[in-house]
XYZ file of C-alpha atoms in Angstrom:
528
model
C -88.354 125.281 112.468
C -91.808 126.314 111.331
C -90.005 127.304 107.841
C -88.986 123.744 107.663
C -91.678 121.737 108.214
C -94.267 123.716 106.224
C -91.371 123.491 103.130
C -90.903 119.373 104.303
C -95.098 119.069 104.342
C -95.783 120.731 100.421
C -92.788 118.861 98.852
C -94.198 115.280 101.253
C -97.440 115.998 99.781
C -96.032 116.637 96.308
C -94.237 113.189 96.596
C -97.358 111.376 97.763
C -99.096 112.850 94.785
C -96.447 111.887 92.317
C -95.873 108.659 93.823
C -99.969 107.743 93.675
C -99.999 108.812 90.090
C -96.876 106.630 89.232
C -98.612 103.597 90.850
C -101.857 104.158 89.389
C -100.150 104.725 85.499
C -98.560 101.242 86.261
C -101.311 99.498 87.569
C -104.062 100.658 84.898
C -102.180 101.415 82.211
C -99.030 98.930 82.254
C -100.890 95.849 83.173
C -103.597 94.026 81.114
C -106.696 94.911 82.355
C -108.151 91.347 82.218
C -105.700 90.394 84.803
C -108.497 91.139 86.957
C -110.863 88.082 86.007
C -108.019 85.347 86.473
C -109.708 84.593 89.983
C -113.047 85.469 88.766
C -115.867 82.760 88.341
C -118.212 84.687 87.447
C -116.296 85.453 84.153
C -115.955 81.534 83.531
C -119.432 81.150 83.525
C -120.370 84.277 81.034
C -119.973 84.189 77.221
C -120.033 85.771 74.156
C -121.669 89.263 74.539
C -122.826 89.065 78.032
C -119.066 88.046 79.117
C -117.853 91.338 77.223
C -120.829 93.566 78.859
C -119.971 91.696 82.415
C -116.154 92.917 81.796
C -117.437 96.410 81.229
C -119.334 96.587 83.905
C -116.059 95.375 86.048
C -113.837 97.394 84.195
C -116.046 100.369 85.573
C -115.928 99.163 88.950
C -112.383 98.872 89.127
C -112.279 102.273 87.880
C -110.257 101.350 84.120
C -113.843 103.107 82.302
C -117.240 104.479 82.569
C -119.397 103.111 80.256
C -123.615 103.516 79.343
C -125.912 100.889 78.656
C -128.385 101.351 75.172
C -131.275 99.376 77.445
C -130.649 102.384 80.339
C -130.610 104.865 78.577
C -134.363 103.483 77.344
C -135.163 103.681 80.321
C -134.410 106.897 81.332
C -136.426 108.133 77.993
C -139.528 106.054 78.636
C -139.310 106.935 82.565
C -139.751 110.494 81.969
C -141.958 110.313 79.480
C -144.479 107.461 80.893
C -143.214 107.047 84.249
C -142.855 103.619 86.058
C -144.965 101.790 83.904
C -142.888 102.197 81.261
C -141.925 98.579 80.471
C -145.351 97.955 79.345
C -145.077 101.044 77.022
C -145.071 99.759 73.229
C -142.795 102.424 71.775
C -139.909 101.190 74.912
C -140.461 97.397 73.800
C -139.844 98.225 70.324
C -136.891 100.425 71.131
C -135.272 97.765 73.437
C -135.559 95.021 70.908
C -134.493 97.445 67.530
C -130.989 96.734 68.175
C -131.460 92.919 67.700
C -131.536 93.455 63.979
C -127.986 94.636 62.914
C -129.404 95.451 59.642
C -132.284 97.649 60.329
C -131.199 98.827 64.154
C -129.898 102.445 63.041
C -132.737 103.330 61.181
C -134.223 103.417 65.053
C -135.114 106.783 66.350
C -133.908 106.454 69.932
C -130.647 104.659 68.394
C -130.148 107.626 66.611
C -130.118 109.659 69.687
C -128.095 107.210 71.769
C -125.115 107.575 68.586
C -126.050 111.237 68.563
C -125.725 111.665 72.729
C -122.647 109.950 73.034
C -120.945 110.086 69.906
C -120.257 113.704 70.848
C -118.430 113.430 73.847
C -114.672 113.598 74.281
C -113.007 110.467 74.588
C -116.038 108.308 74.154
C -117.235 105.699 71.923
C -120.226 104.168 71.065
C -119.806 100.496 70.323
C -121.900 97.920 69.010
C -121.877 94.180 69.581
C -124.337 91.594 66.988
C -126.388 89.101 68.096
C -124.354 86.043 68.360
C -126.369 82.964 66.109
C -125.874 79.334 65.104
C -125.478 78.922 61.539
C -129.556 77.682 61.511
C -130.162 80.844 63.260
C -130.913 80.434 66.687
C -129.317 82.796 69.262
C -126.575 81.594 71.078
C -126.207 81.661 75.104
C -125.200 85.050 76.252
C -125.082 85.930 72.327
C -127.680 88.944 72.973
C -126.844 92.492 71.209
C -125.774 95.417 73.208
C -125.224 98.391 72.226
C -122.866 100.685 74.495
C -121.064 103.855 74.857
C -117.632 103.793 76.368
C -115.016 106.490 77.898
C -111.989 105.454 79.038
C -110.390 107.296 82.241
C -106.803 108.029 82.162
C -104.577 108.594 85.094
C -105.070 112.261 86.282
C -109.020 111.951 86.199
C -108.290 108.955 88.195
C -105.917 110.557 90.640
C -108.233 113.554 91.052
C -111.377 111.226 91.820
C -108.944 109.656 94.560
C -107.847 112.719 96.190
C -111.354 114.912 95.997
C -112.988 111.635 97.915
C -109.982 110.786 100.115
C -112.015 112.363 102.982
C -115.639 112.481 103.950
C -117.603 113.236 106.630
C -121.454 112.431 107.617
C -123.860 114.980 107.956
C -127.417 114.661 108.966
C -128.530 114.765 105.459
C -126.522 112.296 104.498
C -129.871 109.733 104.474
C -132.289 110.195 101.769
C -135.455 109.057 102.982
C -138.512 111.141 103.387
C -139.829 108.932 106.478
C -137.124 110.392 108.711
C -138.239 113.815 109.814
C -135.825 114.234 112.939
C -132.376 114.825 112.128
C -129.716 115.962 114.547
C -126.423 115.249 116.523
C -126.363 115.039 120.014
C -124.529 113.438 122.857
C -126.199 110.759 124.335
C -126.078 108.134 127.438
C -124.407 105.095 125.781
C -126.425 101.955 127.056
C -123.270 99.635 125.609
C -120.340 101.228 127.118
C -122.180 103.314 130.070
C -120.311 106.517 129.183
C -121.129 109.480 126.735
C -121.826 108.918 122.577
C -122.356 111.397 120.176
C -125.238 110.114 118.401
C -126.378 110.767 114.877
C -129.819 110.777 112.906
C -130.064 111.729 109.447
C -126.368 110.119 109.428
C -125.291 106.956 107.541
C -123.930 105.534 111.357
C -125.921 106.092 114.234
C -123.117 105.962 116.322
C -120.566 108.469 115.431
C -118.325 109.307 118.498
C -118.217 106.335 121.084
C -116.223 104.410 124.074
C -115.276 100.696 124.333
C -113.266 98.153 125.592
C -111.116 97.860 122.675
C -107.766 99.508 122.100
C -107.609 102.935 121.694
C -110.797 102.471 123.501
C -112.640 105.654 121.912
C -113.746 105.494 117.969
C -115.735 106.860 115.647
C -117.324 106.855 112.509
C -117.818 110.346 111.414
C -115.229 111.515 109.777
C -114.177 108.473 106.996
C -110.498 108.158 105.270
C -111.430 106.543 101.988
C -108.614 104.402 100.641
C -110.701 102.994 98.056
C -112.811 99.284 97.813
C -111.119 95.611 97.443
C -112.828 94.092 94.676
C -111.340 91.389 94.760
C -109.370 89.979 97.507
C -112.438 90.921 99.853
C -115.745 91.240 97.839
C -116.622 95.346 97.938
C -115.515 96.051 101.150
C -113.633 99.639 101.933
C -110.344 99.047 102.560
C -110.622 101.035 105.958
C -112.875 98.587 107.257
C -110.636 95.760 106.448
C -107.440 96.902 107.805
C -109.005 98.018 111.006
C -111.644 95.031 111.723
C -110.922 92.274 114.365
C -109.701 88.828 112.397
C -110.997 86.283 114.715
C -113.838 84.284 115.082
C -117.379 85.907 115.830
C -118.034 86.485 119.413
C -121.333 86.251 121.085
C -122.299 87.648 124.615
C -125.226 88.302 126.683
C -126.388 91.875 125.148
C -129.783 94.066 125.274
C -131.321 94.818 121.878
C -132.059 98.720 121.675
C -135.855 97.930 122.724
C -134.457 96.129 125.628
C -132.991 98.541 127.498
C -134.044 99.562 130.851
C -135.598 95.857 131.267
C -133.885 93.037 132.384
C -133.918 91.098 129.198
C -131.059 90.226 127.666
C -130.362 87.701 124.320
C -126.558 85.999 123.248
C -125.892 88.194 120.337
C -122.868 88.654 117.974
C -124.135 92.486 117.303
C -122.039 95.200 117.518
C -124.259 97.953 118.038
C -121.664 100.803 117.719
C -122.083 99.904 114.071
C -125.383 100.388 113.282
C -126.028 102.210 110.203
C -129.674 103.269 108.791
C -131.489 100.676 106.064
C -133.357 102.614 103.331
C -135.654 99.371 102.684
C -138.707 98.259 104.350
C -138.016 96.277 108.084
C -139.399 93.089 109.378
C -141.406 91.802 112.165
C -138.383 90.952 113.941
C -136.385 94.216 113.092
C -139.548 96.155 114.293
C -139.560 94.265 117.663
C -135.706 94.706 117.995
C -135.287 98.546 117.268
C -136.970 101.756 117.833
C -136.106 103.327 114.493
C -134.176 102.173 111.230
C -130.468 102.259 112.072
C -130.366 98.222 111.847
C -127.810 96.841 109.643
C -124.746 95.572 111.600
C -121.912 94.116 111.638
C -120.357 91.391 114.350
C -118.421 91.408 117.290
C -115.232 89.823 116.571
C -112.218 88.536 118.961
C -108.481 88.956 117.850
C -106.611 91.763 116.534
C -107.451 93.529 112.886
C -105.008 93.288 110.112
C -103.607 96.333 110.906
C -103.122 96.088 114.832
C -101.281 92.188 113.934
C -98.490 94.384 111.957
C -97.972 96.580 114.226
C -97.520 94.186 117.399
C -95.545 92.268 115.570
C -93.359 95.167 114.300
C -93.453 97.257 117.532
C -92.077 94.295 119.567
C -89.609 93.156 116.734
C -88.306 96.761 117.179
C -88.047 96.936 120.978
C -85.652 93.849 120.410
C -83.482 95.163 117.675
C -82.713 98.332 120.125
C -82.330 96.516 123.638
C -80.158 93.505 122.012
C -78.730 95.412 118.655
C -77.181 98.680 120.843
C -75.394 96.865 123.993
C -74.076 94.154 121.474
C -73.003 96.780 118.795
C -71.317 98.327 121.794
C -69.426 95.592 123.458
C -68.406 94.030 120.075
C -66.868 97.462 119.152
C -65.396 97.692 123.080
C -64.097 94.233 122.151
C -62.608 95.005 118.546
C -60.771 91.664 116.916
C -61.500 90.081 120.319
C -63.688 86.554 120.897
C -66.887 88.937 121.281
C -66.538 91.070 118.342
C -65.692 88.029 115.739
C -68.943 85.884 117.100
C -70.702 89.465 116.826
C -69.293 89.765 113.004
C -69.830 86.085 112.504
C -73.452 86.205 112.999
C -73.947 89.772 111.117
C -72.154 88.192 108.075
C -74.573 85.550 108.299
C -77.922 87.374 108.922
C -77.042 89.974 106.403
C -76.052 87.670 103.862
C -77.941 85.063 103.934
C -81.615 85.371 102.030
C -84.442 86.284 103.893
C -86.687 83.392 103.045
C -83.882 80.905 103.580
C -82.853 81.718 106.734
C -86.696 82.338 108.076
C -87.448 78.368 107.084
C -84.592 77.694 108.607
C -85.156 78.865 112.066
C -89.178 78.228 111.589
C -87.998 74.788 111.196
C -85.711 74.654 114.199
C -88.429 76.315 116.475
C -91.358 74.386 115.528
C -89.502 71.091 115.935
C -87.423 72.223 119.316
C -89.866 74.310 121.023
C -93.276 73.217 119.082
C -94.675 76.753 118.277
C -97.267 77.572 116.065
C -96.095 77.576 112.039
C -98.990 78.818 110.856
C -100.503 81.304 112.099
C -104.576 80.390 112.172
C -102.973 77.021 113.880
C -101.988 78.426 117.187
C -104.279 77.149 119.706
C -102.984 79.620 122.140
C -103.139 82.949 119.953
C -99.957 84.579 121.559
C -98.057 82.076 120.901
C -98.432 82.441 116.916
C -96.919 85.761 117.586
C -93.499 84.369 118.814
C -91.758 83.175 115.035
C -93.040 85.776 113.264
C -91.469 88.210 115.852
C -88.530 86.949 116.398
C -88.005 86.202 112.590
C -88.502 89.843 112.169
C -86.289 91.255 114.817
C -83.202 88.572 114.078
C -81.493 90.718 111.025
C -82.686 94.037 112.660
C -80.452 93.430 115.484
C -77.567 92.258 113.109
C -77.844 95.274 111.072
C -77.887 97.460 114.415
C -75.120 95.810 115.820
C -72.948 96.557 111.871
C -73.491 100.376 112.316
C -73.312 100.833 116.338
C -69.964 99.432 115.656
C -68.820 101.145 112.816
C -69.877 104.039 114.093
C -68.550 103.764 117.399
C -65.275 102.648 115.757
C -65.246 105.528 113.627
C -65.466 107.850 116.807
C -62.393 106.090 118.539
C -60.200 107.890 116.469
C -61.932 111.100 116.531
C -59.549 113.897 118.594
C -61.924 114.482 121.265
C -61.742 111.281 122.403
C -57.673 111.715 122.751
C -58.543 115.030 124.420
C -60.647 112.994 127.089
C -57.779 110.710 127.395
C -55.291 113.386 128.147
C -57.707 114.837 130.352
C -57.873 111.413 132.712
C -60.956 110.350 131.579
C -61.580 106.195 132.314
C -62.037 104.303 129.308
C -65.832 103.741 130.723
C -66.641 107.274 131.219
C -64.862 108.085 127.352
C -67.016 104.944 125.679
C -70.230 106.221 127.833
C -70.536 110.020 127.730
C -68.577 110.755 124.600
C -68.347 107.697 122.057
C -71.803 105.976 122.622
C -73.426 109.014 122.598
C -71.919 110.817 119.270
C -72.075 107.071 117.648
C -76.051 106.805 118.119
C -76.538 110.141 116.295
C -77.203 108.661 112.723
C -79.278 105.751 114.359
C -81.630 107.911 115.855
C -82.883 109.566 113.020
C -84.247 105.996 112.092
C -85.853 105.059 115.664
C -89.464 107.479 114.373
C -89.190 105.137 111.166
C -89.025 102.202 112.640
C -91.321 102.435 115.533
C -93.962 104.146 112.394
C -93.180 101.590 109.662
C -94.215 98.910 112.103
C -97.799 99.715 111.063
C -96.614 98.896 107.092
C -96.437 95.088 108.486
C -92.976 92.948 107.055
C -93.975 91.236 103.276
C -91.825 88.348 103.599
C -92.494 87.334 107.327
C -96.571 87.897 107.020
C -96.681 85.625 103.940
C -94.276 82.916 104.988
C -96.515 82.803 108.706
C -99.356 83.723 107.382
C -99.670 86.483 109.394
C -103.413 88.547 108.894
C -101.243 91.777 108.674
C -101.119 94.724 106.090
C -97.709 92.737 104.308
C -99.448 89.735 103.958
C -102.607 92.175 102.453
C -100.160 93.522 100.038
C -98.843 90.679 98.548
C -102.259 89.143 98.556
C -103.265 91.641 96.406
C -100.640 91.798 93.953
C -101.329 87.903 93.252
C -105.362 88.510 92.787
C -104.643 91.938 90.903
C -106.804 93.570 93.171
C -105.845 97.353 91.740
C -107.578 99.028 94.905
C -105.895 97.199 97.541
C -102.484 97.949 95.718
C -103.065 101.826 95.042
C -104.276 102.129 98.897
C -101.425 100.007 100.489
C -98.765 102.705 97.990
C -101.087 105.569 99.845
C -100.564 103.990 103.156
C -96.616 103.024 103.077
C -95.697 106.573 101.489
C -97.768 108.399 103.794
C -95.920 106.525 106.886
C -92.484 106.721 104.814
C -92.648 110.568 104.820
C -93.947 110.821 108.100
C -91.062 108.818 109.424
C -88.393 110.814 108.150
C -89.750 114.349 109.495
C -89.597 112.545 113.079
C -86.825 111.329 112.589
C -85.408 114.558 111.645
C -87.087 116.523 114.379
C -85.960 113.958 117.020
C -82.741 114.040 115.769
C -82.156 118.087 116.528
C -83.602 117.381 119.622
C -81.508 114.848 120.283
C -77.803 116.921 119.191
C -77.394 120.008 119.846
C -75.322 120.715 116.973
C -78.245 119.907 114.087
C -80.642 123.009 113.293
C -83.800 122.842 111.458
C -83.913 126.454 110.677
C -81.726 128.116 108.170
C -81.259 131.050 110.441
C -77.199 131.318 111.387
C -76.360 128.660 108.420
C -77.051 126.159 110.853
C -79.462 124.708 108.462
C -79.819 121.021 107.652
């Protein structure tokens, strides 16, 4: 057993690797990088050279480059040789503005270095981009020269970056700022929750171990999973924090401010104060009334499940459906074979199974709206639950079909198996053959599936999510494919393969459990 799942682990994590690395090769390498400014205003208002120095410096955020500017690298030189007055330095004037002149602007000195720097580097390029002029002359908007040195990343620098900062954890001198002097981590009375907190100082949160009222009701924020940053489908946010944040509206309550407590005052606030993390700049009046040190950027308190939690209820539900209707239904249709039952049964499994997905989910969205008047769109439901219900039940409808199909092949299958003519012979009841022998020896290759099903429920349904509009991960994905977000897509790959592999070691561990007869060891040459 141990052999097993420390050989199933290497070769998951081997997969995951591969599988990251396949993604990434497509996504940065197949597809036009400028893909990525389709969506972008910013972009439509640039031109000229500053449009090509604003791609750069997106092309280096979304990870395709790395690229130095001439004017920083000035900077740099002047800084450590005047200090912080060096814009008003003559020498860094005159170098800033030699590269204006595309005639004269190699004969610079620090040019020469910047060439000289950069030029040497593997993979990297120094490129040069004129002043852009009217024919009498004058500059043109954004038509300013740059002068930059470029180095492209390819795919196993990338993949390495990914997996060397997949985890991180705060320490106490994670905060570089000379005012704080007392660092530590200690457990602490938590005035919000009225339990215990681990409590941080020196940390980026001050709040790293905590209780609430929210589901799983303990959290923290010490130890970080770093998926990587939406860029563009939500503006430089980590993709943690989106898939776990609440999606509803802000919610305000009666709360104390940090100063507060131990008084009876008490202001409506928004704040979650489980969030706070320290601000390097200077406070105000207010912020200095409010809170006793300088852990006082936020975020809000928000009702409504996250994007991630939305999936899942959907899923988990959808699931408990496709097992309490699917089984009994597979089984009496199978009981019943070329009977009434088991031709409705194969009636609607032709018909669930073959029709498309979208086409059959407008279909019945259409029919429940108009019979029952529930919620289309999601954001529309007045009562929340409620926009749960088609989305659900959309979801569960061809996973009960397609659990019905193999409880009843399989259970057809065993029918003719020679134990079940031994049981016959023996005086078994029909009931007591289809209940202890046939059910049971049918649901063996069905419950290898039950981990992966109940897991995948976190992976949210693609189709469903967008046609309800459904704040889930699904909906997220396909979100991101449309607006090119390339950090969105490479973390959702992460996040379904992860789960995928997952899945199918519970599934196989549950199913030895579950029969005797299947050994995860290759001891006896009972091996699977």
């Amino acid at each position: 057993m141990k052999k097993y799942m420390l050989k199933r682990i290497l070769f998951s994590i081997f997969s995951l690797l591969v599988v990251v690395m396949v993604v990434m090769f497509l996504v940065y390498t197949c597809i036009h990088r400028d893909v990525i400014f389709q969506t972008d205003d910013m972009w439509n208002k640039k031109s000229n050279n500053e449009r090509t120095i604003y791609e750069y410096n997106q092309y280096q955020k979304y990870g395709y480059c790395t690229y130095v500017d001439y004017a920083m690298f000035v900077k740099n030189k002047y800084v450590e040789k005047v200090g912080e007055g060096y814009d008003k330095d003559d020498g860094y004037k005159a170098d800033i503005q030699a590269i204006q002149d595309p005639e004269t602007y190699m004969e610079n000195e620090t040019v020469k270095e910047f060439y000289e720097e950069y030029s040497s580097k593997s993979g990297c390029e120094v490129k040069y981009y004129e002043p852009v002029r009217y024919n009498n002359g004058r500059l043109q908007k954004g038509g300013k020269a740059y002068l930059i040195a470029v180095t492209e990343r390819n795919v196993f620098f990338r993949l390495w970056d990914y997996i060397k900062n997949f985890f991180s954890v705060e320490t106490t001198d994670m905060v570089q700022d000379e005012e704080l002097t007392d660092r530590y981590v200690r457990f602490e009375k938590d005035p919000y929750s009225g339990l215990f907190a681990i409590v941080g100082s020196g940390t980026h949160h001050k709040y790293l171990l905590y209780f609430d009222g929210r589901f799983p009701f303990i959290h923290q924020n010490w130890i970080h999973i770093n998926l990587g940053t939406s860029y563009t489908t939500y503006r430089d946010q980590e993709i943690t924090t989106v898939i776990n944040n609440p999606t509803g509206d802000i919610k305000a309550t009666l709360q104390q401010y940090p100063t507060m407590i131990g008084t009876d005052q008490y202001e409506e606030t928004a704040i979650d104060f489980h969030s706070l993390t320290y601000n390097t700049g200077t406070l105000s009046e207010d912020e200095l009334a409010k809170f006793p040190d300088k852990y006082t950027v936020y975020s809000y308190n928000r009702g409504g499940l996250s994007i991630i939690e939305n999936s899942f209820v959907i899923g988990l539900i959808a699931t408990i459906l496709q097992y309490i209707i699917g089984l009994p239904l597979g089984i009496l249709i199978a009981r019943k074979k070329d009977g009434l039952a088991d031709k409705i049964g194969n009636a609607y499994i032709i018909f669930i199974m073959s029709v498309p997905s979208l086409a059959y989910i407008f279909m019945f969205a259409a029919l429940m709206t108009k019979a029952f008047g529930l919620p289309y769109k999601f954001a529309n439901a007045e009562v929340k639950w409620m926009a749960y219900i088609l989305p659900t039940i959309s979801l569960a409808l061809p996973s009960i079909g397609s659990t019905m199909k193999w409880m009843r092949r399989y259970m057809i299958d065993q029918m003719n198996s020679d134990y079940v003519k031994f049981a016959r012979a023996e005086g078994l009841s029909e009931r007591e053959i289809y209940r202890i022998h046939i059910s049971r020896n049918a649901l063996i290759p069905l419950v290898h599936g039950i981990p992966g099903n109940i897991i995948l429920c976190l992976t949210g349904a693609i189709i469903t999510e967008r046609v309800y509009s459904v704040p889930g991960v699904g909906n997220l994905l396909t979100t991101a494919l449309n607006a090119h977000d390339n950090g969105v897509i490479v973390a959702c790959t992460v996040f379904y393969t992860s789960l995928s592999i997952l899945s199918i070691i519970l599934g196989d561990v549950l199913l030895a459990k579950y029969d005797p007869r299947i050994s995860l060891s290759d001891e006896g040459g009972g091996g699977r």
